[in-house]
XYZ file of C-alpha atoms in Angstrom:
674
model
C 19.858 22.491 -5.489
C 17.124 20.030 -6.513
C 19.572 18.151 -8.741
C 21.732 17.338 -5.721
C 19.048 16.845 -3.056
C 16.565 14.539 -4.825
C 19.057 11.666 -5.279
C 20.144 12.070 -1.643
C 16.505 11.738 -0.563
C 16.382 8.269 -2.127
C 19.945 7.283 -1.242
C 19.405 7.831 2.504
C 17.038 4.858 3.024
C 19.121 2.835 0.547
C 22.145 3.508 2.758
C 20.154 2.243 5.728
C 19.297 -0.916 3.800
C 22.970 -1.557 2.968
C 24.228 -0.915 6.514
C 21.504 -2.878 8.297
C 21.573 -5.633 5.702
C 25.327 -6.008 6.147
C 24.918 -6.245 9.913
C 22.147 -8.816 9.490
C 24.353 -10.934 7.230
C 27.465 -10.748 9.399
C 25.841 -11.397 12.788
C 23.849 -14.560 12.086
C 23.613 -17.135 14.798
C 23.180 -20.875 14.514
C 19.491 -20.468 13.656
C 20.227 -18.079 10.795
C 19.396 -14.937 12.771
C 21.293 -12.788 15.236
C 20.373 -13.629 18.839
C 18.082 -11.030 20.409
C 20.717 -10.244 23.037
C 23.161 -9.298 20.257
C 20.975 -6.519 18.887
C 23.412 -4.081 17.258
C 23.073 -0.452 18.475
C 24.059 0.775 15.006
C 20.841 -0.713 13.615
C 18.802 1.261 16.146
C 20.640 4.418 15.109
C 20.719 3.937 11.337
C 17.316 2.294 10.744
C 15.110 5.172 11.966
C 17.886 7.770 11.549
C 18.039 7.668 7.750
C 14.243 8.062 7.481
C 14.217 10.983 9.925
C 17.014 12.589 7.900
C 14.991 12.018 4.727
C 11.987 13.714 6.346
C 14.133 16.710 7.324
C 15.387 16.937 3.747
C 11.825 16.659 2.436
C 10.735 19.485 4.739
C 13.573 21.637 3.359
C 12.464 20.897 -0.209
C 8.879 21.749 0.738
C 9.952 25.126 2.080
C 11.991 25.707 -1.074
C 8.906 25.152 -3.247
C 6.858 27.361 -0.923
C 9.392 30.136 -1.434
C 8.985 30.009 -5.197
C 11.071 27.212 -6.656
C 9.564 26.517 -10.103
C 7.689 23.211 -10.177
C 7.789 20.671 -11.636
C 11.526 20.325 -11.166
C 12.821 17.434 -13.292
C 16.243 15.941 -12.579
C 17.860 13.467 -14.986
C 20.686 11.241 -13.738
C 21.463 9.840 -17.177
C 20.016 7.572 -19.833
C 18.541 4.232 -18.913
C 16.989 2.717 -22.060
C 18.134 4.337 -25.325
C 16.667 2.104 -28.054
C 15.847 3.808 -31.321
C 13.063 6.320 -30.739
C 12.564 5.004 -27.209
C 14.784 6.962 -24.837
C 14.061 6.635 -21.109
C 16.144 8.602 -18.632
C 16.673 7.985 -14.956
C 14.607 11.082 -14.257
C 12.917 12.264 -11.096
C 10.168 14.860 -10.879
C 9.371 16.955 -7.834
C 6.134 18.901 -7.926
C 3.334 19.724 -5.512
C 1.745 16.258 -5.719
C 4.940 14.243 -5.259
C 5.957 16.625 -2.457
C 2.813 15.731 -0.490
C 3.532 12.037 -0.926
C 7.188 12.389 0.082
C 6.234 14.218 3.281
C 3.679 11.540 4.188
C 6.042 8.653 3.399
C 9.002 10.024 5.325
C 7.009 11.721 8.102
C 4.654 8.902 9.052
C 7.374 6.418 8.096
C 9.738 7.986 10.660
C 7.184 7.500 13.432
C 6.649 3.872 12.421
C 10.417 3.251 12.415
C 10.703 4.710 15.922
C 7.787 2.573 17.146
C 9.522 -0.473 15.649
C 12.508 -0.028 17.985
C 10.352 -1.002 20.936
C 8.080 -3.443 19.144
C 10.863 -5.518 17.533
C 13.528 -5.152 20.226
C 13.453 -8.832 21.250
C 13.144 -10.237 17.742
C 16.110 -12.214 16.432
C 15.709 -10.633 12.998
C 16.012 -7.059 14.282
C 18.677 -5.953 11.778
C 17.026 -7.749 8.870
C 13.713 -6.111 9.749
C 15.121 -2.582 9.571
C 16.994 -3.411 6.362
C 13.723 -4.443 4.707
C 11.869 -1.449 6.156
C 14.480 0.986 4.800
C 14.395 -0.724 1.401
C 10.617 -0.387 1.307
C 10.787 3.370 1.915
C 13.514 3.781 -0.723
C 11.416 2.093 -3.403
C 8.336 4.052 -2.346
C 10.263 7.283 -2.859
C 11.325 6.106 -6.328
C 7.658 5.400 -7.079
C 6.376 8.858 -6.175
C 9.393 10.790 -7.484
C 9.751 8.980 -10.809
C 9.550 11.412 -13.723
C 8.271 8.806 -16.169
C 6.137 5.703 -16.169
C 9.107 3.278 -16.410
C 10.923 4.897 -13.475
C 7.704 4.869 -11.465
C 7.335 1.193 -12.397
C 10.753 0.441 -10.877
C 9.485 1.781 -7.559
C 6.125 0.076 -8.142
C 7.813 -3.331 -8.464
C 10.307 -2.512 -5.731
C 7.647 -1.986 -3.080
C 6.096 -5.245 -4.270
C 9.377 -7.023 -3.537
C 9.869 -5.256 -0.197
C 6.284 -5.994 0.875
C 6.846 -9.676 0.052
C 9.903 -9.667 2.324
C 8.128 -7.812 5.143
C 4.785 -9.647 5.037
C 6.618 -12.966 5.114
C 9.189 -11.678 7.604
C 8.518 -14.550 10.023
C 8.824 -17.056 7.198
C 9.416 -19.950 9.574
C 5.633 -20.304 9.779
C 4.067 -21.473 6.509
C 1.051 -19.158 6.843
C 3.336 -16.116 6.915
C 5.349 -17.271 3.904
C 2.120 -17.999 2.012
C 0.787 -14.516 2.801
C 3.920 -12.942 1.337
C 3.631 -15.050 -1.811
C -0.062 -14.209 -2.150
C 0.643 -10.478 -2.019
C 3.403 -10.850 -4.597
C 1.358 -12.936 -7.060
C -1.858 -10.894 -6.869
C 0.073 -7.684 -7.434
C 1.641 -9.174 -10.561
C -1.868 -9.514 -12.012
C -2.448 -5.798 -11.576
C 1.016 -4.981 -12.883
C 0.127 -6.602 -16.199
C -2.441 -3.833 -16.685
C 0.164 -1.192 -15.873
C 2.537 -2.659 -18.466
C -0.119 -2.746 -21.186
C -0.969 0.895 -20.403
C 2.695 1.848 -20.810
C 2.867 0.062 -24.185
C -0.228 1.956 -25.354
C 1.149 5.280 -24.116
C 4.399 4.728 -26.001
C 2.775 3.669 -29.262
C 0.369 6.611 -29.043
C 2.649 9.447 -27.918
C 6.220 8.175 -28.555
C 7.189 9.220 -25.031
C 6.808 7.845 -21.521
C 7.696 10.992 -19.578
C 4.779 12.313 -17.542
C 4.931 15.847 -18.896
C 5.172 14.921 -22.576
C 2.802 11.946 -22.503
C 0.084 13.723 -20.528
C 0.225 16.784 -22.766
C -0.199 14.591 -25.846
C -2.993 12.469 -24.350
C -4.864 15.552 -23.111
C -5.147 16.608 -26.749
C -6.715 13.233 -27.584
C -9.455 13.370 -24.921
C -12.507 11.282 -25.684
C -10.752 8.842 -28.017
C -10.865 5.052 -27.521
C -7.109 4.837 -26.973
C -7.244 7.259 -24.026
C -10.113 5.231 -22.551
C -8.093 2.020 -22.952
C -4.995 3.562 -21.351
C -7.018 4.809 -18.378
C -8.697 1.431 -17.835
C -5.429 -0.514 -18.020
C -3.795 1.946 -15.622
C -6.653 1.350 -13.214
C -6.070 -2.415 -13.382
C -2.610 -1.712 -11.989
C -4.101 0.602 -9.374
C -6.654 -2.030 -8.319
C -3.872 -4.539 -7.669
C -1.615 -2.244 -5.702
C -4.450 -0.521 -3.790
C -6.520 -3.657 -3.128
C -9.722 -2.908 -5.020
C -12.249 -5.477 -6.208
C -11.454 -8.127 -7.291
C -7.728 -7.855 -6.476
C -8.157 -6.946 -2.796
C -7.593 -10.485 -1.484
C -3.891 -10.033 -0.680
C -4.277 -7.133 1.742
C -6.087 -8.840 4.669
C -3.457 -11.592 4.625
C -0.717 -8.947 4.766
C -1.408 -8.910 8.518
C 0.999 -11.845 8.775
C 3.917 -9.407 9.049
C 4.879 -7.443 12.181
C 2.258 -4.850 13.149
C 4.459 -1.800 12.313
C 4.778 -3.257 8.804
C 0.993 -3.251 8.573
C 1.010 0.395 9.628
C 3.555 1.300 6.961
C 1.912 -0.661 4.123
C -1.690 0.180 5.010
C -1.381 3.771 6.113
C 1.364 5.734 4.442
C 2.838 3.921 1.501
C 2.184 0.985 -0.789
C -1.595 0.673 -0.798
C -2.031 4.366 -1.598
C 0.183 4.078 -4.689
C -2.823 3.379 -6.906
C -4.608 6.496 -5.673
C -1.448 8.489 -6.349
C -1.229 7.069 -9.882
C -4.777 8.148 -10.737
C -4.032 11.645 -9.435
C -0.709 11.707 -11.309
C -2.445 10.595 -14.527
C -5.325 13.039 -13.992
C -5.122 14.379 -17.589
C -5.647 10.820 -18.863
C -8.634 10.049 -16.642
C -10.160 13.485 -17.198
C -10.067 12.726 -20.921
C -11.982 9.464 -20.403
C -15.110 10.119 -18.277
C -16.266 6.515 -18.738
C -13.037 5.255 -17.163
C -13.452 7.720 -14.310
C -16.954 6.338 -13.724
C -15.446 2.848 -13.547
C -12.894 4.038 -10.976
C -15.464 5.689 -8.731
C -17.910 2.765 -9.054
C -15.317 0.096 -8.198
C -14.180 2.276 -5.312
C -17.727 2.492 -3.950
C -18.382 -1.243 -4.258
C -15.046 -2.052 -2.617
C -15.734 0.360 0.244
C -19.101 -1.251 1.005
C -17.908 -4.829 0.467
C -14.966 -4.533 2.864
C -16.979 -2.629 5.471
C -19.530 -5.454 5.742
C -16.758 -8.016 6.276
C -15.141 -5.902 9.007
C -18.366 -6.150 11.031
C -17.724 -9.806 11.892
C -13.940 -10.048 12.337
C -12.443 -10.965 15.716
C -8.761 -10.404 14.934
C -8.027 -6.750 15.752
C -5.634 -6.450 12.807
C -8.116 -8.049 10.397
C -10.709 -5.422 11.364
C -8.198 -2.707 10.516
C -7.146 -4.498 7.310
C -10.674 -4.569 5.895
C -11.078 -1.009 7.115
C -8.086 -0.044 4.958
C -9.606 -1.720 1.896
C -12.823 0.194 2.543
C -11.108 3.554 3.038
C -9.082 3.049 -0.132
C -12.418 2.673 -1.855
C -13.350 6.137 -0.563
C -10.142 7.547 -2.036
C -10.948 6.044 -5.425
C -14.458 7.481 -5.221
C -12.818 10.884 -4.874
C -10.167 10.664 -7.596
C -12.556 8.795 -9.887
C -15.066 11.635 -9.620
C -12.350 14.109 -10.563
C -12.107 15.430 -7.009
C -8.360 14.811 -6.972
C -7.699 17.110 -4.036
C -10.393 15.378 -1.974
C -8.934 11.946 -2.766
C -5.385 13.011 -1.897
C -6.699 14.812 1.202
C -8.263 11.564 2.432
C -5.021 9.755 1.593
C -3.155 12.132 3.928
C -5.653 12.090 6.796
C -6.016 8.316 6.480
C -2.236 8.025 6.837
C -2.561 9.798 10.197
C -5.471 7.972 11.784
C -4.837 4.536 10.235
C -1.171 4.580 11.291
C -2.431 5.560 14.749
C -4.897 2.664 14.763
C -2.287 0.111 13.716
C 0.355 1.352 16.126
C -2.256 1.431 18.885
C -3.183 -2.147 17.999
C 0.536 -2.945 18.063
C 0.766 -1.594 21.613
C -2.189 -3.766 22.612
C -0.708 -6.886 21.000
C 2.656 -6.126 22.631
C 0.999 -5.868 26.050
C -1.128 -8.992 25.547
C 1.849 -10.995 24.306
C 3.899 -9.891 27.321
C 1.072 -10.862 29.693
C 0.630 -14.298 28.098
C 4.370 -14.911 28.054
C 4.502 -13.998 31.736
C 1.908 -16.660 32.618
C 2.817 -19.182 29.882
C -0.642 -18.879 28.321
C -0.980 -19.594 24.615
C -4.184 -17.797 23.592
C -4.225 -15.469 20.598
C -3.076 -11.970 21.714
C -4.816 -10.427 18.674
C -8.276 -11.869 19.366
C -10.684 -9.189 20.568
C -12.499 -11.810 22.651
C -9.400 -12.077 24.848
C -9.315 -8.353 25.617
C -11.834 -5.966 27.165
C -11.312 -3.264 29.773
C -7.782 -2.467 28.562
C -8.377 1.269 29.031
C -7.740 0.745 32.749
C -4.251 -0.665 32.070
C -3.351 1.294 28.926
C -5.032 4.718 29.254
C -2.822 6.553 26.740
C -3.323 3.914 24.058
C -7.063 3.778 24.753
C -7.390 7.563 24.389
C -5.419 7.549 21.143
C -7.446 4.671 19.689
C -10.682 6.391 20.673
C -9.622 9.551 18.826
C -8.659 7.531 15.752
C -11.965 5.651 15.837
C -13.947 8.886 15.975
C -11.809 10.270 13.124
C -12.387 7.341 10.787
C -16.069 7.364 11.682
C -16.272 10.979 10.508
C -16.963 12.848 13.738
C -16.072 16.568 13.618
C -13.660 18.242 14.062
C -11.275 15.308 13.565
C -9.328 14.771 10.349
C -11.432 12.019 8.793
C -14.588 14.133 8.996
C -13.262 16.788 6.627
C -11.692 14.517 4.022
C -14.453 11.894 3.837
C -17.256 14.456 3.628
C -15.395 16.405 0.958
C -15.338 13.253 -1.183
C -19.072 12.625 -0.737
C -19.940 16.268 -1.417
C -17.812 16.222 -4.575
C -19.646 13.160 -5.897
C -23.013 14.775 -5.146
C -22.007 17.974 -6.946
C -21.175 16.062 -10.138
C -24.581 14.434 -10.525
C -25.593 17.178 -12.965
C -23.649 19.365 -15.385
C -20.530 17.201 -15.330
C -18.993 15.058 -18.104
C -19.351 12.188 -15.632
C -23.115 12.712 -15.504
C -23.239 12.831 -19.305
C -21.319 9.544 -19.632
C -22.723 6.080 -19.009
C -21.539 2.816 -17.482
C -22.894 -0.437 -18.959
C -25.845 1.514 -20.319
C -26.626 3.173 -16.967
C -26.615 7.002 -17.128
C -23.777 8.675 -15.287
C -26.169 10.668 -13.098
C -27.727 7.447 -11.797
C -24.286 5.933 -11.181
C -23.142 8.978 -9.210
C -26.278 9.021 -7.040
C -25.729 5.294 -6.351
C -22.077 5.954 -5.460
C -23.132 8.718 -3.074
C -25.691 6.424 -1.411
C -23.160 3.599 -1.080
C -20.684 6.068 0.410
C -23.191 7.083 3.071
C -24.059 3.465 3.881
C -20.366 2.643 4.155
C -19.930 5.564 6.560
C -22.650 4.057 8.764
C -20.984 0.636 8.724
C -17.553 2.173 9.372
C -18.791 3.845 12.533
C -20.359 0.544 13.614
C -17.423 -1.831 13.121
C -14.835 0.602 14.493
C -16.926 1.282 17.615
C -17.390 -2.480 18.021
C -13.614 -2.978 17.904
C -13.039 -0.174 20.410
C -15.636 -1.534 22.851
C -14.364 -5.101 22.680
C -10.740 -4.081 23.213
C -10.804 -1.226 25.712
C -14.130 -1.049 27.489
C -16.447 -3.361 29.391
C -15.273 -6.300 31.491
C -11.717 -7.508 31.139
C -11.417 -11.007 29.639
C -7.629 -11.302 29.694
C -7.486 -13.546 32.737
C -6.813 -12.808 36.374
C -3.150 -13.797 36.349
C -2.459 -12.083 33.018
C -4.185 -8.905 34.172
C -1.383 -8.267 36.631
C 1.167 -8.128 33.776
C -0.748 -5.708 31.533
C 0.849 -2.290 31.182
C 1.297 0.634 28.829
C 3.847 0.317 26.036
C 7.353 1.780 26.529
C 7.956 5.464 25.748
C 9.617 4.722 22.383
C 6.292 3.191 21.287
C 3.944 5.601 23.057
C 5.571 8.799 21.735
C 4.827 8.092 18.024
C 1.253 7.212 19.002
C 0.834 10.577 20.730
C 2.271 12.478 17.726
C -0.143 10.683 15.404
C -2.958 11.549 17.811
C -2.162 15.238 17.367
C -2.095 14.840 13.590
C -5.415 13.003 13.727
C -6.950 15.931 15.577
C -5.409 18.721 13.485
C -4.961 17.062 10.080
C -8.317 18.242 8.767
C -7.103 21.836 8.826
C -4.967 21.099 5.762
C -7.981 21.664 3.543
C -10.805 23.235 5.503
C -13.965 23.440 3.368
C -15.345 26.822 2.421
C -18.418 26.343 4.606
C -16.296 26.845 7.718
C -15.774 30.621 7.987
C -12.565 30.540 10.015
C -8.910 30.545 9.118
C -7.482 30.016 5.652
C -9.460 27.528 3.598
C -8.443 25.068 0.932
C -4.698 25.010 1.632
C -4.220 21.606 0.018
C -6.484 22.475 -2.908
C -4.467 25.622 -3.553
C -1.224 23.654 -3.234
C -2.271 20.938 -5.746
C -3.878 23.362 -8.208
C -0.871 23.457 -10.596
C -0.886 19.655 -10.916
C -4.524 18.540 -10.775
C -6.527 21.751 -11.030
C -7.115 21.755 -14.806
C -8.178 18.092 -14.880
C -10.487 18.550 -11.887
C -12.234 21.450 -13.613
C -12.840 19.331 -16.714
C -14.777 16.732 -14.706
C -16.411 19.155 -12.279
C -18.640 20.679 -14.952
C -20.683 23.802 -14.417
C -22.808 22.859 -11.398
C -21.603 23.956 -7.961
C -23.234 23.315 -4.604
C -24.577 26.334 -2.805
C -23.685 26.973 0.820
C -26.977 25.707 2.253
C -26.731 22.412 0.346
C -23.189 21.892 1.626
C -24.356 22.448 5.205
C -27.173 19.920 4.772
C -24.810 17.312 3.309
C -22.358 17.761 6.176
C -25.157 17.524 8.749
C -26.521 14.339 7.171
C -23.046 12.738 7.014
C -22.364 13.620 10.645
C -25.760 12.266 11.669
C -25.023 8.985 9.872
C -21.706 8.647 11.731
C -23.349 9.321 15.091
C -26.117 6.835 14.266
C -23.532 4.161 13.483
C -21.831 4.710 16.841
C -25.154 4.550 18.690
C -26.133 1.317 16.935
C -22.781 -0.212 17.867
C -23.181 0.869 21.489
C -26.552 -0.881 21.594
C -25.516 -4.060 19.766
C -22.004 -4.699 21.018
C -21.911 -3.662 24.665
C -23.382 -6.931 25.885
C -20.820 -9.294 27.455
C -19.219 -12.084 25.433
C -20.254 -15.321 27.149
C -17.604 -17.546 25.574
C -15.158 -17.580 22.706
C -16.371 -20.755 21.023
C -16.913 -20.424 17.305
C -20.675 -20.502 17.015
C -22.313 -20.942 13.586
C -23.030 -17.205 13.537
C -19.363 -16.424 14.112
C -18.388 -18.675 11.214
C -21.004 -17.178 8.916
C -20.647 -15.537 5.536
C -19.195 -12.234 6.777
C -16.779 -13.916 9.185
C -15.502 -15.982 6.241
C -15.231 -12.848 4.065
C -17.951 -14.169 1.724
C -15.833 -17.247 1.049
C -13.860 -15.443 -1.673
C -10.521 -16.941 -0.650
C -12.002 -20.454 -0.694
C -13.502 -19.766 -4.121
C -10.186 -18.493 -5.517
C -8.458 -21.509 -4.022
C -10.971 -23.877 -5.650
C -11.097 -22.388 -9.155
C -7.550 -21.038 -9.554
C -4.993 -22.215 -7.001
C -5.816 -25.940 -6.831
C -6.226 -26.430 -10.607
C -2.883 -24.693 -11.197
C -1.232 -26.822 -8.519
C -2.731 -29.979 -10.032
C -1.472 -29.041 -13.487
C 1.959 -28.261 -12.047
C 2.026 -31.648 -10.336
C 1.283 -33.381 -13.634
C 3.934 -31.386 -15.453
C 6.573 -31.816 -12.763
C 5.952 -35.390 -11.694
C 4.512 -37.399 -14.557
C 4.841 -35.691 -17.852
C 6.324 -32.878 -19.808
C 8.933 -31.783 -17.322
C 10.357 -35.285 -16.892
C 10.480 -35.769 -20.650
C 12.111 -32.410 -21.183
C 14.541 -33.110 -18.379
C 15.485 -36.467 -19.874
C 15.775 -34.921 -23.322
C 18.110 -32.204 -22.106
C 20.132 -34.689 -20.103
C 20.520 -37.113 -22.989
C 21.132 -34.332 -25.509
C 23.703 -32.697 -23.295
C 25.500 -35.980 -22.810
C 25.589 -36.641 -26.586
C 26.832 -33.098 -27.282
C 29.601 -33.473 -24.709
C 30.736 -36.821 -26.095
C 30.730 -35.497 -29.683
C 32.693 -32.374 -28.735
C 35.215 -34.510 -26.833
C 35.658 -36.853 -29.810
C 36.213 -33.993 -32.260
C 38.589 -32.244 -29.864
C 40.591 -35.398 -29.353
C 41.022 -35.838 -33.131
C 42.097 -32.221 -33.635
C 44.393 -32.017 -30.598
C 46.584 -35.067 -31.335
C 50.036 -33.373 -31.259
C 50.613 -33.530 -35.046
C 52.344 -30.159 -35.802
C 51.844 -30.589 -39.547
C 48.089 -30.908 -39.088
C 48.108 -27.762 -36.922
C 49.928 -25.816 -39.638
C 47.484 -27.031 -42.272
C 44.466 -25.962 -40.161
C 46.078 -22.553 -39.492
C 46.666 -21.984 -43.204
C 43.140 -23.089 -44.112
C 41.698 -20.753 -41.523
C 43.770 -17.816 -42.770
C 42.670 -18.443 -46.379
C 39.027 -18.638 -45.309
C 39.354 -15.339 -43.424
C 40.999 -13.606 -46.441
C 38.278 -14.941 -48.737
C 35.533 -13.703 -46.432
C 37.049 -10.221 -46.256
C 37.552 -10.070 -50.028
C 34.019 -11.201 -50.888
C 32.443 -8.784 -48.425
């Protein structure tokens, strides 16, 4: 059954890509795109339809595993790279961890595809958009279902390609095209680390399959080679999941359509690094120093991005830096060996972050419609142009309020359970854990873990502040849209509102997937029990012998909740005052508003020097010389070959016979001597 269904799961979105791509290619207008009035109904059916079908198939596979199908189930479709001892199959592996990812990708992805019908309905590139979106999901499924590192890497690179196409979807504007290129280039830096890790795994274990390689590396725990493999893997994770210093591509990924941001930020690509650490748990558990690096970089990234989000005015930029920060939380969890907690936050984040982006999409859609109606050209994404939208968009306002409370960590919403489980796990490992016994740059592991816990709490405070600020500026207080535009504001169409409402329900109930033991109701630890066969042994290695007692857990939860409430209160005090004007004051162009000037620094020390060198090579030096050399050499070779050919092909039959005989003798001599 698995052998036949797993390939179908991947082929469904690939089919959507082929169908929609064909329609996009065959219905181009004079401007290179199909006119909006010629939107093909087959695209509307196939684009979301194949993803919904994939989700239904994933749900069937989930029930099959629940009923006792042995996992992992490995399916091989044939050999890919047979080269001496290196034999890599086109193999796919379905186990409890990949099953969670498949359900998130196809489930949340289906809602985003449905939302896209309404959001992109008037776009000339409607068919092309759904072709790219389907391709993205197909590669993401290859990534999480790959049974070996090379097959995973195919999906890893595939989502990089698809994200480049989607981020730069409106490539007619240079800023959008540049954002796509930036995402592609920065991810290649991280991918170098992934490749080096694969080379080390092969030379060390003579296999690249997950099962064989992890079993061999688990027996080599504590050795320098395992530490090196883990660190190089994390370089790849940092690129794909936007951790310091490779985070710079993700805020610019907002250049694509808003549903693309929801798909990339919430349910798919940016969580691939977190998934890789959980998948390679035996490797990281065997290298506590590397795990300390993961959790430390995660903590620093979470705090760094949260401070920047405090001073952003673009609603999507606030959510972008929020994603970078929340990814940091996930790495805190998986780095500390709390793999279930990290994956749990990945799942709940998919719910409330997709809700936030789709809610922001509804707002942008309404603002754009209002401005188009009155021929106004202000930025529909600028929070300073909004205010009081709850009166015109009550359903969206309610959904965004729920999502804001969830990401802030207010019980009983989903984000409260997953975020606090991560922080409690870090606190529990401060003593009696291999992480506490390790060190990072000479700093004892215990000190590092206490610092990570403190940074996590501070980040929670800032998260509550910047998300409440965004909510207040967009939906509450006085309306700043404009009197004429106000008349055109309205709720999004049903095809956009329905996915938002479904995600609202998931945001409310998602925390029940892994209720902590301190809540004495219902079944607890469902996700932990589900992932036990995959990550349980590795988690126990890093957990050590110290466990938090019930009273300590209650205190930690109370403190975390108090911090979240305090952040909301501070935001209510600081950000409820009216915005007098939208001019860019010096404070608004300060260090946080400019994201610490990192992009300008990268541009100054990397981009411009490389461009200058390229200009020298292309315009005044090596390239011109090489070009002339090839041109002259090619011309000489052509003339020589023509001269020789003319002498040999002169119509003299006797000469032909002589050459034939000489060739035959040479062939006989060669065979005889060999």
